[in-house]
Short mmCIF file of C-alpha atoms and ligand atoms in Angstrom, two decimals:
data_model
loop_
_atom_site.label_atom_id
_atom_site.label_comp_id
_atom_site.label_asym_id
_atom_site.label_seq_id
_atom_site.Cartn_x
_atom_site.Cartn_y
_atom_site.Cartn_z
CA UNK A 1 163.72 -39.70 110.22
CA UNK A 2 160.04 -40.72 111.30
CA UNK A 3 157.05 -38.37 110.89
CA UNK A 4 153.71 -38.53 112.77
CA UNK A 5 151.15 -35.87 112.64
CA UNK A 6 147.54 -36.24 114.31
CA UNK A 7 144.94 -33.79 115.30
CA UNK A 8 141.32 -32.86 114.18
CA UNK A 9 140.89 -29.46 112.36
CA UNK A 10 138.20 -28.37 115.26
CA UNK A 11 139.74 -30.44 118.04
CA UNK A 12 142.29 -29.67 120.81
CA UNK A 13 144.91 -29.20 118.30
CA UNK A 14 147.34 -30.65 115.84
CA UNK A 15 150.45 -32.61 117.09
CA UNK A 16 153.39 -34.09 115.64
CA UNK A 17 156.21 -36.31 116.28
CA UNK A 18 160.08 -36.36 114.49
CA UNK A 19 161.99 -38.87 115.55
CA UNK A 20 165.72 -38.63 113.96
CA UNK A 21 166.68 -34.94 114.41
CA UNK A 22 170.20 -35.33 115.97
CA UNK A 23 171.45 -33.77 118.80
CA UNK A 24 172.81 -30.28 118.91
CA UNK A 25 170.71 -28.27 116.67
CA UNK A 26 169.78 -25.18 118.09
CA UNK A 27 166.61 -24.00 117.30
CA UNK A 28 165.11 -20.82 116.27
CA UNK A 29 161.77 -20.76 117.67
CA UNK A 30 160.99 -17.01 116.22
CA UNK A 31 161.27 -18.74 112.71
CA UNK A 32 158.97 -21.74 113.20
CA UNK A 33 156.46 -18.97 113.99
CA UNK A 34 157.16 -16.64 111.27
CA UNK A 35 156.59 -19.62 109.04
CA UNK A 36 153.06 -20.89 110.47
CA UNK A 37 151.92 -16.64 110.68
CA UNK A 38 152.95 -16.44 107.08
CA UNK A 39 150.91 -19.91 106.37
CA UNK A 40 147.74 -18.50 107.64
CA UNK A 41 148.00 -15.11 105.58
CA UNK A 42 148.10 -14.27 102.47
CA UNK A 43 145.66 -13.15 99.66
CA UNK A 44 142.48 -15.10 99.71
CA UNK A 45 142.13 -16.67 103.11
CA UNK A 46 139.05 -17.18 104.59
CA UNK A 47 137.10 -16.44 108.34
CA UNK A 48 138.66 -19.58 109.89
CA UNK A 49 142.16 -17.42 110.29
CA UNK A 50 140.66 -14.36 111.91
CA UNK A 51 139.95 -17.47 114.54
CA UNK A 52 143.81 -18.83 114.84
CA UNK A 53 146.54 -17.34 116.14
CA UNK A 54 149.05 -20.87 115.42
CA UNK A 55 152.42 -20.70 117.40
CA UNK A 56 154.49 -24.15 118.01
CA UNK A 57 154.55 -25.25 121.48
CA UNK A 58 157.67 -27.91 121.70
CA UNK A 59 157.12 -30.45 123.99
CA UNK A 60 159.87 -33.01 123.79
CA UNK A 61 163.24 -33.89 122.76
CA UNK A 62 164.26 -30.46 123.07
CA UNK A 63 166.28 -28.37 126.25
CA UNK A 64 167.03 -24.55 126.20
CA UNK A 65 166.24 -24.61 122.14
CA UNK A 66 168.71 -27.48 121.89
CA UNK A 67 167.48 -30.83 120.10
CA UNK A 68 168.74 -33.62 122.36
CA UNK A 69 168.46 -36.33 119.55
CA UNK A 70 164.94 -37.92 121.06
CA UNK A 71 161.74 -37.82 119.19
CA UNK A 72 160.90 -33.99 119.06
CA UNK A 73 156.55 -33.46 120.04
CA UNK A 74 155.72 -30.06 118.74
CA UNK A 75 151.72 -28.76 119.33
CA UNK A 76 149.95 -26.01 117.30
CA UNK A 77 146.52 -25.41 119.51
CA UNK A 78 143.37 -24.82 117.73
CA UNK A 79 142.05 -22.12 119.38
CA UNK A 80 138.12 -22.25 117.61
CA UNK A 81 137.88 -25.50 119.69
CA UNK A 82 136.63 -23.46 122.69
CA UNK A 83 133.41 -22.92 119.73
CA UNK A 84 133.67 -26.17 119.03
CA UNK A 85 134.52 -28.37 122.35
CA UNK A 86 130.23 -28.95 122.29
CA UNK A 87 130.65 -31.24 119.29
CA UNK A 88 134.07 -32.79 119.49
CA UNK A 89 135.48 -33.05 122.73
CA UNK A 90 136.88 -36.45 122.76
CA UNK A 91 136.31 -37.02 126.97
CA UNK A 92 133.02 -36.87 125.85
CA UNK A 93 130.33 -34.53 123.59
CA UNK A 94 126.85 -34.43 121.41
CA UNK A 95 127.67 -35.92 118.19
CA UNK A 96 124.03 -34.80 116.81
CA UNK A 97 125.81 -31.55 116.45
CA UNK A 98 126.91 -29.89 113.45
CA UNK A 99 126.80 -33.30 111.54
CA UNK A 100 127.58 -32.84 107.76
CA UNK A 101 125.67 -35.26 105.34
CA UNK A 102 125.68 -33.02 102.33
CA UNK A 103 129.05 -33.89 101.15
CA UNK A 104 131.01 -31.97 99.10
CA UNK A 105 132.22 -32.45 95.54
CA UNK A 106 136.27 -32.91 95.70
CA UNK A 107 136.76 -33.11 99.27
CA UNK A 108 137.19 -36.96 101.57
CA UNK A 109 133.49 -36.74 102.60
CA UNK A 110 131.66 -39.15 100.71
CA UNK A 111 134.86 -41.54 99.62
CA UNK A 112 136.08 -41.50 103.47
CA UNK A 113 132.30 -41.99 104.97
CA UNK A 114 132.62 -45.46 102.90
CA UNK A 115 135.17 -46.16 103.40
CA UNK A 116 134.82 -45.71 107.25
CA UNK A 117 131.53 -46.69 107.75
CA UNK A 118 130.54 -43.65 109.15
CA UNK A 119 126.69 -41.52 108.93
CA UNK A 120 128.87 -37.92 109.73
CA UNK A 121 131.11 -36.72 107.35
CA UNK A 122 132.49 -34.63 109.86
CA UNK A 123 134.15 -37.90 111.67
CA UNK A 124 136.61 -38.00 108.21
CA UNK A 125 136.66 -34.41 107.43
CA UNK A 126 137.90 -32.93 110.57
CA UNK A 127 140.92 -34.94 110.07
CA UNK A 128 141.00 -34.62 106.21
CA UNK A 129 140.79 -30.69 106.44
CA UNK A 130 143.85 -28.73 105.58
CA UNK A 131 144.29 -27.33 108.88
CA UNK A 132 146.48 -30.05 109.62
CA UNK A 133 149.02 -28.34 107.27
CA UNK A 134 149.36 -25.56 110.10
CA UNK A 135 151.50 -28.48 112.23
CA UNK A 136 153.10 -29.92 109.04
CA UNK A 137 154.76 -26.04 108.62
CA UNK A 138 156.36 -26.60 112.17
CA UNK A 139 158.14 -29.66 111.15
CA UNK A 140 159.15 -28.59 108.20
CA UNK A 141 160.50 -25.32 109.81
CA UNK A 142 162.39 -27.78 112.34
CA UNK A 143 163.38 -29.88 109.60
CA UNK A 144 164.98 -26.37 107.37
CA UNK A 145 166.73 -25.96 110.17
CA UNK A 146 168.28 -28.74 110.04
CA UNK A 147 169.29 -28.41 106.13
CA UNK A 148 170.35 -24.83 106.76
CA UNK A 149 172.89 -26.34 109.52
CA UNK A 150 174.77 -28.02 106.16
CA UNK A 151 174.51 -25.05 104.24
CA UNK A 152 171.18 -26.42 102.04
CA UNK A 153 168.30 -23.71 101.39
CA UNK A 154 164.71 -24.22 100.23
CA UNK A 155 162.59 -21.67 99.04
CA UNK A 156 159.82 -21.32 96.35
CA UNK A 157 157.36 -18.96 95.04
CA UNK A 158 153.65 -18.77 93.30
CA UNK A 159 154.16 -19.26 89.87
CA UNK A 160 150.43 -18.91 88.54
CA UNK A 161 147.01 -18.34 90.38
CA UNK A 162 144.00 -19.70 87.94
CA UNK A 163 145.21 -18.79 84.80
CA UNK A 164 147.68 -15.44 85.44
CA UNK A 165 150.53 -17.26 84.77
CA UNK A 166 154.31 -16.23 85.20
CA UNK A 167 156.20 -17.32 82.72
CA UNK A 168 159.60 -15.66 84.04
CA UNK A 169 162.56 -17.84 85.18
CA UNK A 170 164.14 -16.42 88.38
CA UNK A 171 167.11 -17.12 90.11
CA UNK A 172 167.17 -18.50 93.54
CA UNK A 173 167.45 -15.02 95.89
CA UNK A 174 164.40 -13.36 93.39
CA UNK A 175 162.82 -16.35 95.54
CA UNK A 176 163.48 -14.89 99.00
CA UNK A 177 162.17 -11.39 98.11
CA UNK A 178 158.62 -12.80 96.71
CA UNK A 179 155.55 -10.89 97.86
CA UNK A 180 154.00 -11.72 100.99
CA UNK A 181 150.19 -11.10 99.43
CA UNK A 182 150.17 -14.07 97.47
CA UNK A 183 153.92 -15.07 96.89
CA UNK A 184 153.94 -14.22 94.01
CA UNK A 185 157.32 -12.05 92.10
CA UNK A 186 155.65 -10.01 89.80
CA UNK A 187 153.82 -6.90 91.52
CA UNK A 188 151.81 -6.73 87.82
CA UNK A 189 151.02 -10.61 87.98
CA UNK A 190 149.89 -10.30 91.54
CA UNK A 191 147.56 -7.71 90.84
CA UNK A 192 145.88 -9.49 87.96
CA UNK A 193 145.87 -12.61 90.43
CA UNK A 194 144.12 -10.07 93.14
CA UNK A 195 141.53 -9.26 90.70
CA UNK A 196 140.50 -13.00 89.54
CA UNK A 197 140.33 -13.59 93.28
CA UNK A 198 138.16 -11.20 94.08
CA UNK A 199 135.70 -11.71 90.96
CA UNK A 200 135.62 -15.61 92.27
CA UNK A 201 134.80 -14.47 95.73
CA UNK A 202 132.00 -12.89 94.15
CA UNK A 203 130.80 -15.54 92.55
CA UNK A 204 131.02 -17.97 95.49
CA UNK A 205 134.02 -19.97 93.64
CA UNK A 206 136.95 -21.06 94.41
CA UNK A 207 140.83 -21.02 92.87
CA UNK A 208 144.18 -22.98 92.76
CA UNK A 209 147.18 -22.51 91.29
CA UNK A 210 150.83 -23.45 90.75
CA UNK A 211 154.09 -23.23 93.09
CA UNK A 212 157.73 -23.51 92.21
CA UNK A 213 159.96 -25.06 94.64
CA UNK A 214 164.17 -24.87 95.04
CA UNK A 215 166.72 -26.31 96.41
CA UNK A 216 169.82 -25.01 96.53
CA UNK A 217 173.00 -26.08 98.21
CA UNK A 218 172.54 -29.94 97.89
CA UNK A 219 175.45 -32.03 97.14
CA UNK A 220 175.27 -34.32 94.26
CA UNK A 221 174.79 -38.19 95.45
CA UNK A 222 171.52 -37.79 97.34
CA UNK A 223 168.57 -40.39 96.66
CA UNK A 224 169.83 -43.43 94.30
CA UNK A 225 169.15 -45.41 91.42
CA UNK A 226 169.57 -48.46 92.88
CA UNK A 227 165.89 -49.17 94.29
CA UNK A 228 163.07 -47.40 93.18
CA UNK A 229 161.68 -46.36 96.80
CA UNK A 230 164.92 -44.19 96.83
CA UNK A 231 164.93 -42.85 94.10
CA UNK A 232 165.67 -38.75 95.36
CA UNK A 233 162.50 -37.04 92.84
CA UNK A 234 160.36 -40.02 93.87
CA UNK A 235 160.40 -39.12 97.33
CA UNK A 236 159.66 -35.50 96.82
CA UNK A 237 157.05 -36.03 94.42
CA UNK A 238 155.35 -38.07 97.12
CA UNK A 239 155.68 -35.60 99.49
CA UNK A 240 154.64 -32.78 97.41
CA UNK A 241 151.73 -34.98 96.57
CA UNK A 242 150.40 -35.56 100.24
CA UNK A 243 149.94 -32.01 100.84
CA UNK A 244 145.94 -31.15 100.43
CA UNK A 245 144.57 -29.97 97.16
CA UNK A 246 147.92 -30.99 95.44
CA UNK A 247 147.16 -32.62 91.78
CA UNK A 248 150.66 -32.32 90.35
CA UNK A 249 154.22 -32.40 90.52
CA UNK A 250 156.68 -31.65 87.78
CA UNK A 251 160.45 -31.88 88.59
CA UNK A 252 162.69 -30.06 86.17
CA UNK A 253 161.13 -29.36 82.31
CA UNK A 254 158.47 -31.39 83.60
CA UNK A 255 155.37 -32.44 80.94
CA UNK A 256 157.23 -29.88 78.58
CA UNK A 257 160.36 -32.18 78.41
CA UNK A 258 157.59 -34.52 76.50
CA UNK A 259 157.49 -32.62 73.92
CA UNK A 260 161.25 -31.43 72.95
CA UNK A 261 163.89 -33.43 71.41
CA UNK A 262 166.57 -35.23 73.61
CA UNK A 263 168.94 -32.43 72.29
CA UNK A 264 166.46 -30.20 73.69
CA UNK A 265 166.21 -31.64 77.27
CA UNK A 266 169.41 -33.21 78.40
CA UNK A 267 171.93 -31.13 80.08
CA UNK A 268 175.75 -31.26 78.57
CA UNK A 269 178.29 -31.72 81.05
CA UNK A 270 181.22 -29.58 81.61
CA UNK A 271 184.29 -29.95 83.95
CA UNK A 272 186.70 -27.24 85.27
CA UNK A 273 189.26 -27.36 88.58
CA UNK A 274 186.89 -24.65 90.46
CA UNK A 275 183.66 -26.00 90.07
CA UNK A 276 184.33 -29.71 89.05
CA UNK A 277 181.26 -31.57 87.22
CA UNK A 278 178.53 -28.75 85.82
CA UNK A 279 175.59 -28.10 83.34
CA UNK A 280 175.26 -24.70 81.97
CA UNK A 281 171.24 -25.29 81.77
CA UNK A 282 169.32 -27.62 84.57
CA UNK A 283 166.46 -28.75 82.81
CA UNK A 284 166.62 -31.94 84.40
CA UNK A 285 165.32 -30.05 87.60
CA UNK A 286 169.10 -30.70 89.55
CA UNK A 287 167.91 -34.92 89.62
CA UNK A 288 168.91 -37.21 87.62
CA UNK A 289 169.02 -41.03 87.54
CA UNK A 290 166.80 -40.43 90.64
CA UNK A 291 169.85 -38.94 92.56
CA UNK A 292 170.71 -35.12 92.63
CA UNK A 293 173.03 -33.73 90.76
CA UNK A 294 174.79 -31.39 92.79
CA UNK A 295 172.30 -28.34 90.57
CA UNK A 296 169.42 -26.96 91.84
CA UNK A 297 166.31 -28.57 92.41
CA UNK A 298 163.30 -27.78 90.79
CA UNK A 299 159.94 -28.90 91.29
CA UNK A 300 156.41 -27.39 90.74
CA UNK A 301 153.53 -28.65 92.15
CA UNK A 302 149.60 -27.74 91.16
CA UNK A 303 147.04 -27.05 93.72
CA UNK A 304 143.56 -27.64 92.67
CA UNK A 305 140.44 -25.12 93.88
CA UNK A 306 139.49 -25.79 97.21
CA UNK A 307 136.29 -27.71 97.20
CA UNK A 308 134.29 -25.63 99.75
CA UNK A 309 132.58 -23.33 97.06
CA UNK A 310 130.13 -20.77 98.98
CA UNK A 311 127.97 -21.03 95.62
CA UNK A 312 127.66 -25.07 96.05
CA UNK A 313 127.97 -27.71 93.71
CA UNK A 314 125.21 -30.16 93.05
CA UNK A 315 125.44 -33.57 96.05
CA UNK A 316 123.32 -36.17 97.46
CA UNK A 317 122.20 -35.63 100.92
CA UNK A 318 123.64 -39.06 102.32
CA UNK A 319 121.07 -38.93 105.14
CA UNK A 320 117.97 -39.18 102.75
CA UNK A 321 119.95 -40.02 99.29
CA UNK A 322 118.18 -36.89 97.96
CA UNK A 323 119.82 -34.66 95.42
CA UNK A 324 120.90 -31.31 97.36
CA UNK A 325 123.31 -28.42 97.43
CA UNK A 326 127.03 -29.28 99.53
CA UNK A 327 127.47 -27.54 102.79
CA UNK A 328 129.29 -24.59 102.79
CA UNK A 329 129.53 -22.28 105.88
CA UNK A 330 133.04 -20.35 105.33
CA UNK A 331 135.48 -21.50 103.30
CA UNK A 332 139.06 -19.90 101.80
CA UNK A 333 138.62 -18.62 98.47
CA UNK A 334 142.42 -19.27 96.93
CA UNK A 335 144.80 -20.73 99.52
CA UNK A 336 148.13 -20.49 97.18
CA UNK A 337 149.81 -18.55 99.51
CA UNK A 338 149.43 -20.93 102.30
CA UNK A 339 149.93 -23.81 100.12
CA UNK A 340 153.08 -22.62 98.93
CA UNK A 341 154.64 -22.76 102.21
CA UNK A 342 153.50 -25.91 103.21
CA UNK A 343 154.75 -27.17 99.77
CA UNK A 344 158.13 -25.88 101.21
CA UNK A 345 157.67 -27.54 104.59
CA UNK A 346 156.90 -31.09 102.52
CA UNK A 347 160.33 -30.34 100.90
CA UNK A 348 162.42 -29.69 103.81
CA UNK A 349 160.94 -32.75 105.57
CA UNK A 350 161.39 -35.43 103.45
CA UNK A 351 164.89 -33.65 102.01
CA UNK A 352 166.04 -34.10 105.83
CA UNK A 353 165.06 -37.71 105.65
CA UNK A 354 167.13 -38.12 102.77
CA UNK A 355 170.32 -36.05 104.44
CA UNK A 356 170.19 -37.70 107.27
CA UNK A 357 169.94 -41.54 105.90
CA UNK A 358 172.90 -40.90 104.07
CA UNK A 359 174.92 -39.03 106.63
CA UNK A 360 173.28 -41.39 109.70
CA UNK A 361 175.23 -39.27 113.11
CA UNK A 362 173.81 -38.99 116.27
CA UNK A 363 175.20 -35.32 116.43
CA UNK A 364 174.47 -32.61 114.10
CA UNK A 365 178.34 -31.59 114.18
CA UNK A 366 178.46 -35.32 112.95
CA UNK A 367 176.29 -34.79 110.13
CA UNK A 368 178.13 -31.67 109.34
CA UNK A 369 181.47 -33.11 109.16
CA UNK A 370 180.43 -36.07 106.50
CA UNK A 371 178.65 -33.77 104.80
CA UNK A 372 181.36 -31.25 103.92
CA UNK A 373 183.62 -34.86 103.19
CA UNK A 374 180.88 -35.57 100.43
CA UNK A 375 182.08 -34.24 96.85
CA UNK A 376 179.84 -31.23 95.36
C1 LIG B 401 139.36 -26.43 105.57
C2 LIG B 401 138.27 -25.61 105.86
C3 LIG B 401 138.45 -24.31 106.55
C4 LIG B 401 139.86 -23.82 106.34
C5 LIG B 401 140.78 -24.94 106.82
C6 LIG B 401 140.73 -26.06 105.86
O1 LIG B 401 138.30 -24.43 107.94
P1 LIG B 401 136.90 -24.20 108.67
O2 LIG B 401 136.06 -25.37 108.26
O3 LIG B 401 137.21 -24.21 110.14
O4 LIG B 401 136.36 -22.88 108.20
O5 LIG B 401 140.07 -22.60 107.00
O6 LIG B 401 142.08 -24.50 106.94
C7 LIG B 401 142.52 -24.14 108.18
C8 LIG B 401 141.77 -24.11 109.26
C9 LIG B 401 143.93 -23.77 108.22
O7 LIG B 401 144.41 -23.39 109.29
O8 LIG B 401 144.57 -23.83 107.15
C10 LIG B 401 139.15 -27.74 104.94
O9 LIG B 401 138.01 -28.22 104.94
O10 LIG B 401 140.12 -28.32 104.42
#
């Protein structure tokens, strides 16, 4: 499968292009807007999503909800580009406007004006900005529908927020029944989280956290050892990666597996008629030798404050090189929630790249037949 996104977070919209969904998947449109509602919600959001009201328009490759196996265009309009058409309408506008030269701390302004030779930070930001996530969500959703089609669910939850920290291990349906405040599992937790959120609003700061992500229902075999690019926790590492904010991913024990013994960290391998190959424990994170091992997988991923801080951090002005405070007009105060499910959207997408390399098919009843051929 081939992914394209484009779109500026105050332009027209955002856009997208999948190329490699087969034919015959029928999609449920109801979902793919669920998922982008529940992306802009959640505890902590800021003005911008009183604004947006995202639903996917499909434009291509699909007929009467069916997939016909051509590259699939899906659009999520921005609807604040009616405030905004002044500035950045591409036919034609006044640049002068709502330029942005005090850069801020953690965010592509300065590196990308550099590295772009440009005097506007908003000419790297608009496309930098996380809004871009809102048309990643619709692929993803696209792309879980897909995976569900073989019988493989993702789901994940918010494991931490700052430093409230749940330090619980859950089984995969807890997952499905996490809050829809922050996303978190613990009613307790989330209130503490509530709290810290609110005390950093006050203060004009900003927080991140930390999502878990599963898989479950993936048959062992997937990704391989053989070449590194491959290589099944690679992949989603990368992906969870290129989602905004993210500053890292942990598959399995993660960093703690650093610090145990190998008796400690390795799972032992059982057999029985029923079941076949197992591991009573899946520390490994359901991946091993780059490949998955028929267990679940399990990754975590950390987001990082968002750099917007209403109380701003010390910048330069790039415009006069004088030291000055970074812009700030509105910004999210802890976007966890959000993040989490476009966390799950990375997964799905690059997890159907995987399926459908190894399966190949034109047709998804193609796909579905090798894939129930394929040993657990
Ligand atoms: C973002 C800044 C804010 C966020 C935005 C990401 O937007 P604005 O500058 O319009 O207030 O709300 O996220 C979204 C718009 C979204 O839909 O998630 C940034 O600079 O990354």
């Amino acid at each position: 499968m081939k992914i394209t996104t484009s779109g500026e977070s105050h332009g027209k919209g955002l856009f997208a292009i999948i190329e490699g969904v087969p034919a015959g998947l029928k999609l449920d449109l109801e979902a793919i807007n669920c998922a982008l509602r529940l992306r802009q919600s959640g505890y902590g959001r800021g003005a911008r999503q009183t604004i947006e009201r995202d639903e996917a328009e499909i434009l291509t490759g699909v007929r009467d909800l069916v997939t016909l196996g051509s590259p699939i265009t899906v659009a999520v309009w921005n609807r604040d580009y009616e405030n905004w058409k002044a500035c950045m309408a591409p036919e034609g506008c006044d640049t002068a406007l709502r330029q942005l030269t005090k850069v801020r701390p953690g965010h592509a302004d300065l590196v990308g004006m550099v590295k772009f030779g440009q005097q506007d930070a908003r000419n790297v930001l608009e496309r930098a900005s996380a809004r871009e996530t809102a048309v990643r969500v619709a692929v993803g959703e696209i792309c879980r529908q897909l995976l569900g089609a073989l019988g493989i669910e993702v789901a994940g939850y918010v494991k931490s927020v700052g430093e409230v920290e749940d330090e619980r291990e859950y089984p995969f349906e807890a997952l499905l029944a996490r809050s829809e405040v922050l996303g978190m599992l613990g009613a307790d937790l989330e209130a503490r989280a509530i709290e810290k959120i609110e005390a950093c609003r006050d203060r004009g700061d900003t927080l991140g956290g930390v999502c878990e992500l599963r898989v479950r229902g993936l048959k062992s075999g997937f990704g391989s050892c053989m070449t590194y690019a491959e290589k099944l926790d690679a992949r989603l590492a990368a992906a969870l990666m290129s989602v905004q904010a993210v500053k890292g991913v942990e598959v399995g024990l993660g960093f703690e597996a650093a610090k145990r013994l190998g008796s400690e960290v390795h799972d032992e391998i059982y057999y029985d008629n029923a079941r076949g190959y197992f591991r009573k424990t899946n520390r490994a994170g359901g991946v091993e030798g780059g490949m998955s091992n028929g267990e679940e997988l399990v990754f975590r991923a950390a987001m990082k404050p968002i750099p917007t801080l209403m109380r701003a951090l010390n910048t330069v002005d790039t415009a006069t090189k004088k030291q000055a405070t970074a812009a700030a007009e509105r910004s999210d105060v802890c976007a966890i929630f959000a993040c989490e499910r476009v966390l799950e959207s990375a997964v799905c997408a690059e997890l159907a790249s995987v399926v459908a390399e190894r399966l190949g098919g034109d047709t998804l009843f193609e796909m579905q037949a090798r894939y129930r051929e394929l040993p657990q």
